[in-house]
Amino acid sequence: RFYCLLGLTPINPIEKVQEILKEIHGQAHIVVLLSHLGYNADLDLANEVNGIDLILGSHTHTLLPQGVRVGDTLICQAGKFGDYIGKVEIRYNHTKEIEEMVATCIP
């Protein structure tokens, strides 16, 4: 309702991300989604959308010290107010397939 008062039309983030992933299919080896939807919406995206490797989330200021794995997707948030810096190391093989993703939060 708030967005409509501003003249904006809310969209379904799951449908929009699925649409974008179809458009970019084959153009990226690793898909990173920057999200300001909040942790619960990030969980929904990870559960409902195939093809997202990493979600860097915010809005809810959730501290996920090692991230949370949902299927093949790693969700990360580094808390609030700059208390932590989030770091994600992605290791991949010669064919650009992800072998490991490790998330940490540095105080």
CSV table of C-alpha atoms in Angstrom, one decimal:
chain,number,residue,atom,x,y,z
A,1,ARG,CA,0.0,0.0,0.0
A,2,PHE,CA,2.8,2.4,0.9
A,3,TYR,CA,4.5,2.0,-2.5
A,4,CYS,CA,1.2,2.7,-4.3
A,5,LEU,CA,0.9,6.0,-2.5
A,6,LEU,CA,4.3,6.9,-4.0
A,7,GLY,CA,3.1,6.0,-7.5
A,8,LEU,CA,5.1,2.7,-7.5
A,9,THR,CA,3.8,-0.7,-8.4
A,10,PRO,CA,5.1,-3.5,-6.2
A,11,ILE,CA,6.3,-6.6,-8.1
A,12,ASN,CA,6.7,-10.2,-7.0
A,13,PRO,CA,10.5,-10.6,-6.4
A,14,ILE,CA,10.4,-14.3,-7.0
A,15,GLU,CA,8.8,-13.9,-10.4
A,16,LYS,CA,11.1,-11.0,-11.3
A,17,VAL,CA,14.3,-12.8,-10.4
A,18,GLN,CA,13.2,-15.9,-12.3
A,19,GLU,CA,12.6,-13.7,-15.4
A,20,ILE,CA,16.0,-12.1,-15.1
A,21,LEU,CA,17.7,-15.4,-14.7
A,22,LYS,CA,16.1,-16.6,-17.9
A,23,GLU,CA,17.4,-13.5,-19.7
A,24,ILE,CA,21.0,-14.0,-18.5
A,25,HIS,CA,21.1,-17.7,-18.7
A,26,GLY,CA,24.5,-18.8,-20.0
A,27,GLN,CA,26.1,-15.3,-19.6
A,28,ALA,CA,27.4,-15.8,-16.0
A,29,HIS,CA,29.3,-18.5,-14.2
A,30,ILE,CA,28.3,-17.3,-10.8
A,31,VAL,CA,25.1,-15.5,-9.9
A,32,VAL,CA,25.2,-13.1,-6.9
A,33,LEU,CA,22.0,-11.4,-5.9
A,34,LEU,CA,22.1,-8.2,-3.9
A,35,SER,CA,18.9,-8.0,-1.9
A,36,HIS,CA,17.3,-5.4,0.4
A,37,LEU,CA,14.2,-7.6,0.9
A,38,GLY,CA,15.0,-8.9,4.3
A,39,TYR,CA,16.1,-12.3,5.6
A,40,ASN,CA,12.7,-14.1,5.3
A,41,ALA,CA,12.3,-12.9,1.7
A,42,ASP,CA,15.8,-14.0,0.9
A,43,LEU,CA,15.0,-17.5,2.3
A,44,ASP,CA,11.9,-17.6,0.0
A,45,LEU,CA,14.1,-16.6,-3.0
A,46,ALA,CA,16.6,-19.3,-2.2
A,47,ASN,CA,13.9,-21.9,-1.8
A,48,GLU,CA,11.9,-21.0,-4.8
A,49,VAL,CA,14.4,-19.8,-7.4
A,50,ASN,CA,17.0,-22.1,-9.0
A,51,GLY,CA,20.2,-20.6,-10.3
A,52,ILE,CA,21.2,-18.1,-7.5
A,53,ASP,CA,24.6,-19.0,-6.1
A,54,LEU,CA,24.9,-16.3,-3.4
A,55,ILE,CA,22.4,-13.8,-1.9
A,56,LEU,CA,24.0,-10.8,-0.1
A,57,GLY,CA,21.1,-9.6,1.9
A,58,SER,CA,20.2,-6.6,4.1
A,59,HIS,CA,17.2,-4.7,5.5
A,60,THR,CA,16.7,-6.9,8.5
A,61,HIS,CA,20.3,-6.4,9.7
A,62,THR,CA,20.5,-10.2,10.5
A,63,LEU,CA,24.0,-11.4,11.5
A,64,LEU,CA,24.8,-14.6,9.8
A,65,PRO,CA,28.4,-15.3,10.9
A,66,GLN,CA,28.9,-18.2,8.4
A,67,GLY,CA,25.9,-17.6,6.2
A,68,VAL,CA,23.0,-19.9,5.8
A,69,ARG,CA,22.9,-22.6,3.1
A,70,VAL,CA,19.5,-23.2,1.4
A,71,GLY,CA,20.0,-25.9,-1.3
A,72,ASP,CA,22.7,-24.6,-3.7
A,73,THR,CA,22.3,-21.0,-2.5
A,74,LEU,CA,24.3,-19.3,0.3
A,75,ILE,CA,22.6,-16.4,2.0
A,76,CYS,CA,24.8,-13.8,3.8
A,77,GLN,CA,24.1,-10.8,6.0
A,78,ALA,CA,26.6,-8.9,8.1
A,79,GLY,CA,24.5,-7.4,10.8
A,80,LYS,CA,24.0,-3.7,11.3
A,81,PHE,CA,25.7,-0.3,11.6
A,82,GLY,CA,29.0,-1.5,10.2
A,83,ASP,CA,29.7,-3.7,13.3
A,84,TYR,CA,30.9,-6.4,10.9
A,85,ILE,CA,32.3,-6.7,7.4
A,86,GLY,CA,31.0,-9.6,5.4
A,87,LYS,CA,33.5,-11.7,3.5
A,88,VAL,CA,32.6,-14.5,1.1
A,89,GLU,CA,35.3,-16.6,-0.6
A,90,ILE,CA,34.3,-18.5,-3.7
A,91,ARG,CA,36.5,-21.3,-5.0
A,92,TYR,CA,35.7,-22.7,-8.4
A,93,ASN,CA,37.4,-25.2,-10.7
A,94,HIS,CA,38.8,-24.7,-14.2
A,95,THR,CA,35.3,-25.0,-15.8
A,96,LYS,CA,34.0,-22.3,-13.4
A,97,GLU,CA,31.9,-24.6,-11.4
A,98,ILE,CA,31.7,-23.6,-7.7
A,99,GLU,CA,33.5,-26.0,-5.5
A,100,GLU,CA,33.2,-24.1,-2.2
A,101,MET,CA,31.8,-20.9,-0.7
A,102,VAL,CA,32.8,-19.8,2.7
A,103,ALA,CA,31.2,-16.8,4.5
A,104,THR,CA,32.6,-15.0,7.5
A,105,CYS,CA,31.8,-11.8,9.4
A,106,ILE,CA,34.7,-9.8,10.5
A,107,PRO,CA,34.2,-7.5,13.6
